[in-house]
PDB file of C-alpha atoms and ligand atoms in Angstrom:
ATOM      1  CA  MET M 744      -3.490  31.850  19.593  1.00 92.00           C
ATOM      2  CA  ASN M 745      -0.311  29.739  19.903  1.00 92.00           C
ATOM      3  CA  ALA M 746       2.557  32.064  19.596  1.00 93.00           C
ATOM      4  CA  ARG M 747       4.500  29.707  17.592  1.00 97.00           C
ATOM      5  CA  PRO M 748       3.435  28.549  13.938  1.00 98.00           C
ATOM      6  CA  VAL M 749       2.121  25.096  13.921  1.00 98.00           C
ATOM      7  CA  ALA M 750       2.780  22.266  11.475  1.00 98.00           C
ATOM      8  CA  VAL M 751       0.408  18.997  11.149  1.00 98.00           C
ATOM      9  CA  ILE M 752       2.068  16.106   9.969  1.00 98.00           C
ATOM     10  CA  THR M 753       0.269  13.029   9.120  1.00 98.00           C
ATOM     11  CA  GLY M 754       2.529   9.556   9.270  1.00 98.00           C
ATOM     12  CA  ALA M 755       4.863  11.344  11.567  1.00 98.00           C
ATOM     13  CA  SER M 756       6.225   8.511  13.951  1.00 98.00           C
ATOM     14  CA  ARG M 757       8.241   7.177  11.631  1.00 98.00           C
ATOM     15  CA  GLY M 758      10.641   7.069   8.463  1.00 98.00           C
ATOM     16  CA  ILE M 759       9.807  10.220   5.962  1.00 98.00           C
ATOM     17  CA  GLY M 760       7.099  11.763   8.678  1.00 98.00           C
ATOM     18  CA  ARG M 761       9.230  11.907  11.419  1.00 98.00           C
ATOM     19  CA  ALA M 762      12.187  13.489   9.554  1.00 98.00           C
ATOM     20  CA  ILE M 763      10.088  15.823   8.782  1.00 99.00           C
ATOM     21  CA  ALA M 764       8.834  16.447  12.084  1.00 98.00           C
ATOM     22  CA  THR M 765      12.204  17.344  13.500  1.00 98.00           C
ATOM     23  CA  ALA M 766      13.004  19.454  10.511  1.00 98.00           C
ATOM     24  CA  LEU M 767      10.141  21.460  11.060  1.00 98.00           C
ATOM     25  CA  ALA M 768      10.782  21.808  14.556  1.00 98.00           C
ATOM     26  CA  ARG M 769      14.372  23.006  13.885  1.00 98.00           C
ATOM     27  CA  GLU M 770      12.295  25.642  11.659  1.00 97.00           C
ATOM     28  CA  GLY M 771      10.302  27.055  14.417  1.00 98.00           C
ATOM     29  CA  PHE M 772       6.980  25.008  14.206  1.00 98.00           C
ATOM     30  CA  ASP M 773       5.250  23.469  16.910  1.00 98.00           C
ATOM     31  CA  ILE M 774       4.217  19.921  15.812  1.00 98.00           C
ATOM     32  CA  ALA M 775       0.922  18.185  15.819  1.00 98.00           C
ATOM     33  CA  ALA M 776       2.022  14.941  14.896  1.00 98.00           C
ATOM     34  CA  ILE M 777      -0.483  11.896  13.573  1.00 98.00           C
ATOM     35  CA  ALA M 778       0.107   8.514  13.447  1.00 98.00           C
ATOM     36  CA  ARG M 779      -2.064   5.351  13.534  1.00 97.00           C
ATOM     37  CA  THR M 780      -0.619   4.530  16.979  1.00 96.00           C
ATOM     38  CA  VAL M 781      -0.401   7.285  19.449  1.00 96.00           C
ATOM     39  CA  ASP M 782       1.593   5.080  22.059  1.00 95.00           C
ATOM     40  CA  SER M 783       4.135   3.172  19.870  1.00 97.00           C
ATOM     41  CA  GLU M 784       7.649   3.330  20.762  1.00 97.00           C
ATOM     42  CA  ALA M 785       8.451   5.223  17.884  1.00 97.00           C
ATOM     43  CA  MET M 786       5.821   7.875  18.866  1.00 97.00           C
ATOM     44  CA  GLU M 787       6.938   8.285  22.421  1.00 97.00           C
ATOM     45  CA  SER M 788      10.697   8.559  21.350  1.00 98.00           C
ATOM     46  CA  LEU M 789       9.940  11.529  19.006  1.00 98.00           C
ATOM     47  CA  ALA M 790       8.351  13.641  21.785  1.00 98.00           C
ATOM     48  CA  PRO M 791      11.826  14.344  23.430  1.00 98.00           C
ATOM     49  CA  GLU M 792      13.517  14.843  20.113  1.00 98.00           C
ATOM     50  CA  VAL M 793      10.851  17.582  19.251  1.00 98.00           C
ATOM     51  CA  ASN M 794      10.628  18.914  22.642  1.00 98.00           C
ATOM     52  CA  ASN M 795      15.103  19.225  22.653  1.00 98.00           C
ATOM     53  CA  LEU M 796      14.428  21.353  19.596  1.00 98.00           C
ATOM     54  CA  GLY M 797      12.211  23.770  21.804  1.00 98.00           C
ATOM     55  CA  SER M 798       9.121  22.829  20.275  1.00 98.00           C
ATOM     56  CA  HIS M 799       5.921  21.568  21.684  1.00 98.00           C
ATOM     57  CA  PHE M 800       4.840  18.211  20.630  1.00 98.00           C
ATOM     58  CA  PHE M 801       1.127  16.903  20.842  1.00 98.00           C
ATOM     59  CA  PRO M 802       0.729  13.284  19.548  1.00 98.00           C
ATOM     60  CA  ILE M 803      -2.547  12.151  17.888  1.00 98.00           C
ATOM     61  CA  GLY M 804      -3.706   8.618  16.936  1.00 98.00           C
ATOM     62  CA  LEU M 805      -5.775   8.575  13.640  1.00 98.00           C
ATOM     63  CA  ASP M 806      -6.158   6.164  11.161  1.00 98.00           C
ATOM     64  CA  ILE M 807      -5.992   8.950   8.160  1.00 98.00           C
ATOM     65  CA  SER M 808      -8.626   6.516   6.016  1.00 98.00           C
ATOM     66  CA  HIS M 809     -11.211   7.132   9.001  1.00 98.00           C
ATOM     67  CA  THR M 810     -12.691  10.144   7.436  1.00 98.00           C
ATOM     68  CA  GLU M 811     -15.581  10.206  10.138  1.00 98.00           C
ATOM     69  CA  ARG M 812     -12.757  11.113  12.919  1.00 98.00           C
ATOM     70  CA  HIS M 813     -10.933  13.999  11.054  1.00 98.00           C
ATOM     71  CA  ALA M 814     -13.352  16.967  12.284  1.00 98.00           C
ATOM     72  CA  GLU M 815     -12.755  15.681  15.986  1.00 98.00           C
ATOM     73  CA  VAL M 816      -9.135  15.546  15.121  1.00 98.00           C
ATOM     74  CA  ILE M 817      -8.467  19.069  13.450  1.00 98.00           C
ATOM     75  CA  SER M 818     -10.895  20.443  16.568  1.00 98.00           C
ATOM     76  CA  LEU M 819      -8.395  18.710  18.852  1.00 98.00           C
ATOM     77  CA  ILE M 820      -5.520  20.871  17.318  1.00 98.00           C
ATOM     78  CA  GLN M 821      -7.530  23.773  17.042  1.00 97.00           C
ATOM     79  CA  GLU M 822      -8.322  23.558  20.816  1.00 97.00           C
ATOM     80  CA  ARG M 823      -4.549  23.395  21.421  1.00 97.00           C
ATOM     81  CA  TYR M 824      -3.311  26.010  19.365  1.00 98.00           C
ATOM     82  CA  GLY M 825      -5.666  27.777  17.677  1.00 97.00           C
ATOM     83  CA  ARG M 826      -3.996  27.827  14.337  1.00 98.00           C
ATOM     84  CA  ILE M 827      -2.655  25.234  11.764  1.00 98.00           C
ATOM     85  CA  ASP M 828       0.092  27.001   9.517  1.00 98.00           C
ATOM     86  CA  PHE M 829       1.327  24.349   7.610  1.00 98.00           C
ATOM     87  CA  LEU M 830      -0.059  20.592   6.741  1.00 98.00           C
ATOM     88  CA  VAL M 831       2.173  17.919   5.356  1.00 98.00           C
ATOM     89  CA  ASN M 832      -0.180  15.130   4.157  1.00 98.00           C
ATOM     90  CA  ASN M 833       2.426  12.187   4.600  1.00 98.00           C
ATOM     91  CA  ALA M 834       0.588   8.791   5.908  1.00 98.00           C
ATOM     92  CA  GLY M 835       0.941   6.263   3.474  1.00 98.00           C
ATOM     93  CA  VAL M 836       1.092   2.560   2.824  1.00 98.00           C
ATOM     94  CA  ALA M 837       2.406  -0.135   0.386  1.00 97.00           C
ATOM     95  CA  PRO M 838       0.332  -2.832  -0.825  1.00 96.00           C
ATOM     96  CA  LEU M 839       0.039  -5.635   1.568  1.00 89.00           C
ATOM     97  CA  HIS M 840       1.592  -8.121  -0.828  1.00 89.00           C
ATOM     98  CA  ARG M 841       3.306  -7.129  -4.239  1.00 91.00           C
ATOM     99  CA  SER M 842       1.065  -8.941  -6.773  1.00 95.00           C
ATOM    100  CA  ASP M 843       0.701  -8.571 -10.750  1.00 98.00           C
ATOM    101  CA  ILE M 844      -1.853  -5.903 -11.628  1.00 98.00           C
ATOM    102  CA  LEU M 845      -3.769  -8.968 -13.229  1.00 98.00           C
ATOM    103  CA  GLU M 846      -3.788 -10.564 -10.008  1.00 97.00           C
ATOM    104  CA  MET M 847      -4.313  -7.014  -7.821  1.00 97.00           C
ATOM    105  CA  THR M 848      -7.556  -7.739  -5.340  1.00 96.00           C
ATOM    106  CA  GLU M 849     -10.157  -5.322  -4.414  1.00 97.00           C
ATOM    107  CA  GLU M 850      -9.149  -5.577  -0.824  1.00 96.00           C
ATOM    108  CA  SER M 851      -5.612  -4.501  -1.592  1.00 97.00           C
ATOM    109  CA  TYR M 852      -6.951  -1.778  -3.951  1.00 98.00           C
ATOM    110  CA  ASP M 853      -9.330  -0.339  -1.375  1.00 98.00           C
ATOM    111  CA  MET M 854      -6.719  -0.505   1.453  1.00 98.00           C
ATOM    112  CA  VAL M 855      -4.110   1.314  -0.119  1.00 98.00           C
ATOM    113  CA  THR M 856      -6.378   3.938  -2.123  1.00 98.00           C
ATOM    114  CA  GLY M 857      -8.152   4.456   1.287  1.00 98.00           C
ATOM    115  CA  VAL M 858      -4.943   5.117   3.054  1.00 98.00           C
ATOM    116  CA  ASN M 859      -3.014   7.083   0.187  1.00 98.00           C
ATOM    117  CA  LEU M 860      -5.663   8.823  -1.520  1.00 98.00           C
ATOM    118  CA  ARG M 861      -9.064   9.019  -0.088  1.00 98.00           C
ATOM    119  CA  GLY M 862      -8.109   9.918   3.579  1.00 98.00           C
ATOM    120  CA  PRO M 863      -5.497  12.438   2.693  1.00 98.00           C
ATOM    121  CA  VAL M 864      -8.038  14.215   0.012  1.00 99.00           C
ATOM    122  CA  PHE M 865     -10.734  14.651   2.821  1.00 98.00           C
ATOM    123  CA  PHE M 866      -8.279  15.623   5.664  1.00 98.00           C
ATOM    124  CA  ALA M 867      -6.544  18.232   3.294  1.00 98.00           C
ATOM    125  CA  GLN M 868     -10.242  19.299   2.500  1.00 98.00           C
ATOM    126  CA  LYS M 869     -11.469  19.554   6.136  1.00 98.00           C
ATOM    127  CA  VAL M 870      -7.871  21.437   7.028  1.00 98.00           C
ATOM    128  CA  ALA M 871      -8.115  23.847   3.985  1.00 98.00           C
ATOM    129  CA  ARG M 872     -11.414  24.939   5.323  1.00 98.00           C
ATOM    130  CA  GLU M 873     -10.217  25.463   8.615  1.00 98.00           C
ATOM    131  CA  MET M 874      -6.887  27.523   7.035  1.00 98.00           C
ATOM    132  CA  ILE M 875      -9.556  29.668   5.033  1.00 98.00           C
ATOM    133  CA  TRP M 876     -11.424  30.672   7.866  1.00 97.00           C
ATOM    134  CA  LEU M 877      -8.094  31.393  10.183  1.00 97.00           C
ATOM    135  CA  LYS M 878      -6.987  33.460   7.108  1.00 96.00           C
ATOM    136  CA  GLY M 879     -10.387  35.383   7.601  1.00 96.00           C
ATOM    137  CA  GLN M 880      -9.378  36.025  11.344  1.00 96.00           C
ATOM    138  CA  TYR M 881      -5.589  36.712  10.647  1.00 96.00           C
ATOM    139  CA  PRO M 882      -5.096  38.029   7.445  1.00 95.00           C
ATOM    140  CA  ASP M 883      -1.193  38.087   7.501  1.00 95.00           C
ATOM    141  CA  MET M 884      -1.140  34.326   7.970  1.00 96.00           C
ATOM    142  CA  ARG M 885       0.385  32.098   5.300  1.00 96.00           C
ATOM    143  CA  PRO M 886      -0.830  28.852   5.705  1.00 98.00           C
ATOM    144  CA  ALA M 887       0.385  26.291   3.249  1.00 98.00           C
ATOM    145  CA  MET M 888       0.024  22.267   2.462  1.00 98.00           C
ATOM    146  CA  VAL M 889       2.486  19.725   1.016  1.00 98.00           C
ATOM    147  CA  PHE M 890       1.018  16.216  -0.318  1.00 99.00           C
ATOM    148  CA  ILE M 891       4.067  13.624  -0.335  1.00 99.00           C
ATOM    149  CA  THR M 892       3.380  11.589  -3.201  1.00 98.00           C
ATOM    150  CA  SER M 893       6.074   9.261  -5.053  1.00 98.00           C
ATOM    151  CA  ILE M 894       8.041   8.832  -8.030  1.00 98.00           C
ATOM    152  CA  SER M 895       5.449   6.239  -8.337  1.00 98.00           C
ATOM    153  CA  ALA M 896       2.753   9.032  -9.322  1.00 98.00           C
ATOM    154  CA  SER M 897       4.193   9.063 -12.817  1.00 97.00           C
ATOM    155  CA  LEU M 898       6.211   5.242 -13.190  1.00 96.00           C
ATOM    156  CA  SER M 899       4.366   1.860 -13.742  1.00 97.00           C
ATOM    157  CA  SER M 900       5.160  -0.788 -11.597  1.00 97.00           C
ATOM    158  CA  THR M 901       2.993  -3.734 -12.541  1.00 97.00           C
ATOM    159  CA  ASN M 902       3.472  -5.614  -9.235  1.00 96.00           C
ATOM    160  CA  ARG M 903       1.907  -2.390  -7.203  1.00 96.00           C
ATOM    161  CA  GLY M 904      -0.501  -0.748  -9.462  1.00 98.00           C
ATOM    162  CA  GLU M 905      -2.742   0.052  -6.704  1.00 98.00           C
ATOM    163  CA  TYR M 906       0.012   2.229  -5.050  1.00 98.00           C
ATOM    164  CA  CYS M 907       0.916   3.889  -8.270  1.00 98.00           C
ATOM    165  CA  ILE M 908      -2.765   4.696  -9.065  1.00 98.00           C
ATOM    166  CA  SER M 909      -3.071   6.059  -5.532  1.00 98.00           C
ATOM    167  CA  LYS M 910       0.161   8.200  -6.117  1.00 98.00           C
ATOM    168  CA  ALA M 911      -1.171   9.729  -9.500  1.00 98.00           C
ATOM    169  CA  GLY M 912      -4.573  10.271  -8.134  1.00 98.00           C
ATOM    170  CA  LEU M 913      -2.807  12.206  -5.020  1.00 98.00           C
ATOM    171  CA  SER M 914      -0.653  14.045  -7.639  1.00 98.00           C
ATOM    172  CA  LEU M 915      -3.628  15.412  -9.335  1.00 98.00           C
ATOM    173  CA  ALA M 916      -5.265  15.913  -6.047  1.00 98.00           C
ATOM    174  CA  THR M 917      -2.567  18.409  -5.094  1.00 98.00           C
ATOM    175  CA  THR M 918      -3.058  20.272  -8.519  1.00 98.00           C
ATOM    176  CA  ILE M 919      -6.570  20.770  -7.958  1.00 98.00           C
ATOM    177  CA  PHE M 920      -6.137  22.087  -4.328  1.00 98.00           C
ATOM    178  CA  ALA M 921      -3.360  24.509  -5.301  1.00 98.00           C
ATOM    179  CA  ASP M 922      -5.894  25.888  -8.302  1.00 98.00           C
ATOM    180  CA  ARG M 923      -8.573  26.358  -5.731  1.00 98.00           C
ATOM    181  CA  LEU M 924      -6.727  27.737  -2.569  1.00 98.00           C
ATOM    182  CA  ALA M 925      -4.589  30.110  -4.610  1.00 98.00           C
ATOM    183  CA  ARG M 926      -7.200  32.598  -4.488  1.00 98.00           C
ATOM    184  CA  GLU M 927      -7.625  32.317  -0.671  1.00 98.00           C
ATOM    185  CA  GLY M 928      -3.660  32.867  -0.325  1.00 97.00           C
ATOM    186  CA  ILE M 929      -2.831  29.094   0.608  1.00 98.00           C
ATOM    187  CA  ASN M 930      -0.098  27.540  -1.477  1.00 98.00           C
ATOM    188  CA  VAL M 931      -0.226  23.752  -2.143  1.00 98.00           C
ATOM    189  CA  TYR M 932       2.625  21.783  -3.317  1.00 98.00           C
ATOM    190  CA  GLU M 933       3.767  18.098  -4.385  1.00 98.00           C
ATOM    191  CA  VAL M 934       6.484  16.420  -2.901  1.00 98.00           C
ATOM    192  CA  ARG M 935       7.608  13.078  -4.605  1.00 98.00           C
ATOM    193  CA  PRO M 936      10.569  11.092  -3.091  1.00 98.00           C
ATOM    194  CA  GLY M 937      12.421   8.570  -4.674  1.00 98.00           C
ATOM    195  CA  ILE M 938      13.663   5.109  -3.337  1.00 98.00           C
ATOM    196  CA  THR M 939      13.915   6.181   0.169  1.00 98.00           C
ATOM    197  CA  ARG M 940      15.462   4.019   3.227  1.00 98.00           C
ATOM    198  CA  THR M 941      12.352   3.816   5.794  1.00 98.00           C
ATOM    199  CA  ASP M 942      10.565   0.743   7.291  1.00 97.00           C
ATOM    200  CA  MET M 943       8.365   0.629   4.133  1.00 96.00           C
ATOM    201  CA  THR M 944      11.201  -0.242   1.787  1.00 96.00           C
ATOM    202  CA  ALA M 945      12.844  -2.742   4.554  1.00 96.00           C
ATOM    203  CA  ARG M 946      11.850  -5.519   2.893  1.00 93.00           C
ATOM    204  CA  VAL M 947      13.158  -4.583  -0.510  1.00 94.00           C
ATOM    205  CA  VAL M 948      16.555  -3.451   0.495  1.00 97.00           C
ATOM    206  CA  GLU M 949      18.550  -6.137  -1.415  1.00 97.00           C
ATOM    207  CA  LYS M 950      16.479  -5.716  -4.487  1.00 96.00           C
ATOM    208  CA  TYR M 951      16.932  -2.197  -4.811  1.00 97.00           C
ATOM    209  CA  ASP M 952      20.648  -1.978  -3.430  1.00 98.00           C
ATOM    210  CA  LYS M 953      21.389  -4.250  -6.663  1.00 98.00           C
ATOM    211  CA  LEU M 954      19.441  -1.792  -8.870  1.00 98.00           C
ATOM    212  CA  ILE M 955      21.056   1.167  -7.457  1.00 98.00           C
ATOM    213  CA  ALA M 956      24.498  -0.353  -8.040  1.00 98.00           C
ATOM    214  CA  GLN M 957      23.433  -0.972 -11.663  1.00 97.00           C
ATOM    215  CA  GLY M 958      22.430   2.813 -12.260  1.00 96.00           C
ATOM    216  CA  LEU M 959      18.883   2.974 -11.604  1.00 97.00           C
ATOM    217  CA  VAL M 960      19.544   6.341  -9.563  1.00 98.00           C
ATOM    218  CA  PRO M 961      21.646   8.989 -11.226  1.00 98.00           C
ATOM    219  CA  GLN M 962      23.244   9.913  -7.705  1.00 98.00           C
ATOM    220  CA  GLY M 963      24.149   6.474  -7.028  1.00 98.00           C
ATOM    221  CA  ARG M 964      22.486   6.257  -3.603  1.00 98.00           C
ATOM    222  CA  TRP M 965      19.096   5.745  -1.577  1.00 98.00           C
ATOM    223  CA  ALA M 966      17.035   8.922  -0.396  1.00 98.00           C
ATOM    224  CA  MET M 967      17.458   9.387   3.094  1.00 98.00           C
ATOM    225  CA  PRO M 968      14.112  10.553   5.023  1.00 98.00           C
ATOM    226  CA  GLU M 969      16.465  13.935   5.386  1.00 98.00           C
ATOM    227  CA  ASP M 970      16.867  14.298   2.226  1.00 98.00           C
ATOM    228  CA  ILE M 971      12.960  14.598   1.831  1.00 98.00           C
ATOM    229  CA  ALA M 972      12.423  16.604   5.076  1.00 98.00           C
ATOM    230  CA  LYS M 973      14.984  19.216   3.808  1.00 98.00           C
ATOM    231  CA  GLY M 974      12.881  19.953   0.758  1.00 98.00           C
ATOM    232  CA  VAL M 975       9.918  20.171   2.973  1.00 98.00           C
ATOM    233  CA  ALA M 976      11.389  22.256   5.282  1.00 98.00           C
ATOM    234  CA  SER M 977      12.663  24.933   2.393  1.00 98.00           C
ATOM    235  CA  ILE M 978       8.857  25.019   1.490  1.00 98.00           C
ATOM    236  CA  ALA M 979       7.580  25.462   4.908  1.00 98.00           C
ATOM    237  CA  GLY M 980      10.138  28.230   5.410  1.00 97.00           C
ATOM    238  CA  GLY M 981       8.458  30.245   2.539  1.00 96.00           C
ATOM    239  CA  ASP M 982      11.143  29.869  -0.226  1.00 96.00           C
ATOM    240  CA  TRP M 983       8.893  29.118  -2.841  1.00 98.00           C
ATOM    241  CA  GLU M 984       6.141  31.504  -1.574  1.00 97.00           C
ATOM    242  CA  PHE M 985       5.407  32.319  -5.623  1.00 98.00           C
ATOM    243  CA  SER M 986       5.482  28.759  -6.847  1.00 98.00           C
ATOM    244  CA  THR M 987       2.048  27.394  -5.605  1.00 98.00           C
ATOM    245  CA  GLY M 988       1.351  23.811  -7.664  1.00 98.00           C
ATOM    246  CA  MET M 989       4.651  23.102  -7.964  1.00 98.00           C
ATOM    247  CA  VAL M 990       6.081  19.355  -8.066  1.00 98.00           C
ATOM    248  CA  PHE M 991       9.260  18.742  -6.117  1.00 98.00           C
ATOM    249  CA  GLU M 992      10.845  15.407  -6.966  1.00 98.00           C
ATOM    250  CA  ILE M 993      13.579  14.484  -4.689  1.00 98.00           C
ATOM    251  CA  SER M 994      14.896  11.251  -6.242  1.00 98.00           C
ATOM    252  CA  GLY M 995      18.760  11.666  -7.058  1.00 98.00           C
ATOM    253  CA  GLY M 996      18.002  12.212 -10.720  1.00 98.00           C
ATOM    254  CA  MET M 997      15.313   9.615 -11.411  1.00 97.00           C
ATOM    255  CA  ASN M 998      13.377  12.467 -13.253  1.00 96.00           C
ATOM    256  CA  ILE M 999      16.255  12.493 -15.742  1.00 96.00           C
ATOM    257  CA  ARG M1000      15.246  10.464 -19.138  1.00 92.00           C
ATOM    258  CA  SER M1001      18.213   9.532 -20.682  1.00 90.00           C
ATOM    259  CA  LEU M1002      19.115   7.583 -24.242  1.00 89.00           C
TER     260      LEU M1002
HETATM  261  N1  LIG J2072      10.014   4.893   1.385  1.00 96.18           N
HETATM  262  C1  LIG J2072       9.889   5.372   0.214  1.00 96.18           C
HETATM  263  O1  LIG J2072      10.694   4.695  -0.719  1.00 96.18           O
HETATM  264  C2  LIG J2072       9.056   6.121  -0.448  1.00 96.18           C
HETATM  265  C3  LIG J2072       9.192   6.695  -1.460  1.00 96.18           C
HETATM  266  C4  LIG J2072       8.067   7.591  -2.156  1.00 96.18           C
HETATM  267  C5  LIG J2072       6.978   8.003  -1.182  1.00 96.18           C
HETATM  268  N2  LIG J2072       7.176   7.479  -0.279  1.00 96.18           N
HETATM  269  C6  LIG J2072       5.805   7.817   0.299  1.00 96.18           C
HETATM  270  O2  LIG J2072       6.301   8.764   1.775  1.00 96.18           O
HETATM  271  C7  LIG J2072       5.239   8.906   2.866  1.00 96.18           C
HETATM  272  C8  LIG J2072       6.394   7.910   4.013  1.00 96.18           C
HETATM  273  O3  LIG J2072       6.708   6.727   3.702  1.00 96.18           O
HETATM  274  P1  LIG J2072       7.664   5.984   4.713  1.00 96.18           P
HETATM  275  O4  LIG J2072       8.721   5.351   3.898  1.00 96.18           O
HETATM  276  O5  LIG J2072       8.248   6.790   5.633  1.00 96.18           O
HETATM  277  O6  LIG J2072       6.752   5.345   5.408  1.00 96.18           O
HETATM  278  P2  LIG J2072       6.955   4.264   6.870  1.00 96.18           P
HETATM  279  O7  LIG J2072       8.327   4.304   7.307  1.00 96.18           O
HETATM  280  O8  LIG J2072       6.461   3.071   6.758  1.00 96.18           O
HETATM  281  O9  LIG J2072       6.221   5.182   7.982  1.00 96.18           O
HETATM  282  C9  LIG J2072       4.668   5.288   7.783  1.00 96.18           C
HETATM  283  C10 LIG J2072       4.406   6.104   8.587  1.00 96.18           C
HETATM  284  O10 LIG J2072       2.612   6.647   7.877  1.00 96.18           O
HETATM  285  C11 LIG J2072       1.826   6.316   9.190  1.00 96.18           C
HETATM  286  N3  LIG J2072       0.834   5.699   8.916  1.00 96.18           N
HETATM  287  C12 LIG J2072       0.786   4.453   8.083  1.00 96.18           C
HETATM  288  N4  LIG J2072      -0.755   4.052   7.965  1.00 96.18           N
HETATM  289  C13 LIG J2072      -1.326   5.096   8.388  1.00 96.18           C
HETATM  290  C14 LIG J2072      -2.828   5.551   8.688  1.00 96.18           C
HETATM  291  N5  LIG J2072      -3.760   4.564   8.049  1.00 96.18           N
HETATM  292  N6  LIG J2072      -3.095   6.514   9.072  1.00 96.18           N
HETATM  293  C15 LIG J2072      -2.247   7.281   9.915  1.00 96.18           C
HETATM  294  N7  LIG J2072      -1.031   6.996   9.464  1.00 96.18           N
HETATM  295  C16 LIG J2072      -0.308   6.067   9.109  1.00 96.18           C
HETATM  296  C17 LIG J2072       2.730   5.169  10.388  1.00 96.18           C
HETATM  297  O11 LIG J2072       2.445   5.266  11.599  1.00 96.18           O
HETATM  298  P3  LIG J2072       2.510   4.059  12.477  1.00 96.18           P
HETATM  299  O12 LIG J2072       4.080   4.288  13.002  1.00 96.18           O
HETATM  300  O13 LIG J2072       1.551   4.432  13.582  1.00 96.18           O
HETATM  301  O14 LIG J2072       2.160   3.025  11.901  1.00 96.18           O
HETATM  302  C18 LIG J2072       4.165   6.315   9.810  1.00 96.18           C
HETATM  303  O15 LIG J2072       4.222   6.983  10.882  1.00 96.18           O
HETATM  304  C19 LIG J2072       4.279   7.779   2.380  1.00 96.18           C
HETATM  305  O16 LIG J2072       3.157   8.216   1.896  1.00 96.18           O
HETATM  306  C20 LIG J2072       4.835   6.985   0.927  1.00 96.18           C
HETATM  307  O17 LIG J2072       4.230   6.287   0.137  1.00 96.18           O
HETATM  308  C21 LIG J2072       7.681   6.590   0.688  1.00 96.18           C
END
C-alpha cells in the first residue's frame, strides 16, 4: 500500500478541481487526477505543480458520464497505490446554451445530468465499495468523500434548469451516501460553491460583475477556486470528522436571506 494517503479528484485539470488538487497535495496527499482529456495543456502543467509540493501525480483520462469505464479506472488507481482515502466528485458542466426552461432540450438535459449527476453517482458508488473493502483490510483508515454541488442546488435559474436539477439531485445523493456510509465509517460531505471565477463562468463575467457590484454577493466579490479548495482541504484534513452529511456553502454569504 502507498505510504501516503491518496486523493482522487474528478475534473482536476482546471478551475475548482485544479485548486483542490494543489491544496490536497499541500495537505500531504498523492493525487489521482481525472479529467476528460488526459494530455491537455492544463493537465500537463498541473503535474509539476503537484510534484513540486512533494506529491505523486497520476493523470487519468475519463469522461465521468462513461460509467462503463469506471471500474477500469478505479482498478488502475488501486494497482498504482493500493488505497483511496479521499474522493472529490468535482467534474461538472454547464448547459451547452442557456435557454428558458420552456425551450430546454432533451439533448441538453441528458448531457448535463449525465455528467453532473448520473456519472458522479455511479462513480461514487464504485469508489464507496472499494473504500468499504479497504476499511475491512485496514480498520484504521478514515476514507471520506465530497460532492461539489452548487448554490444552484437550491436556487432557481429559469435559463439553465437542467443544471439546477442536476445539482439538486447530486445534493440529495450526498445525503443518501452519507446516511448509508456512516455505518461503514466513511464520511460524505457536500460543498456548494457560489459564483466562482473559472472557465465555466468565463462567458458570463460581465453579467456577474454587474450583479456583484449591485450587491448579489454579501461579501462583495467572486469566489476564487482557492476559496472552495480551502474548505475541501479542511474536510480532507479531518476537521469535520463528526459531521457527516454536512453541507458547506462557500458563496460569500449568498445563503443569507434578507429583507
Ligand atoms: N464556476 C462556478 O461558478 C461554479 C459554481 C458552483 C459550482 N461549480 C461546480 O464546480 C465544479 C467545477 O467547476 P469549474 O467552474 O471548476 O469548471 P471548469 O473550470 O469548466 O473545469 C471543469 C473541469 O471538469 C472536467 N470535466 C468536464 N466535463 C467532464 C467529464 N464529462 N468527465 C470528466 N471531467 C470533466 C474538465 O476537464 P477537461 O479539462 O478535460 O475538459 C475540467 O477539469 C463543477 O461541478 C461545477 O458545476 C462551479
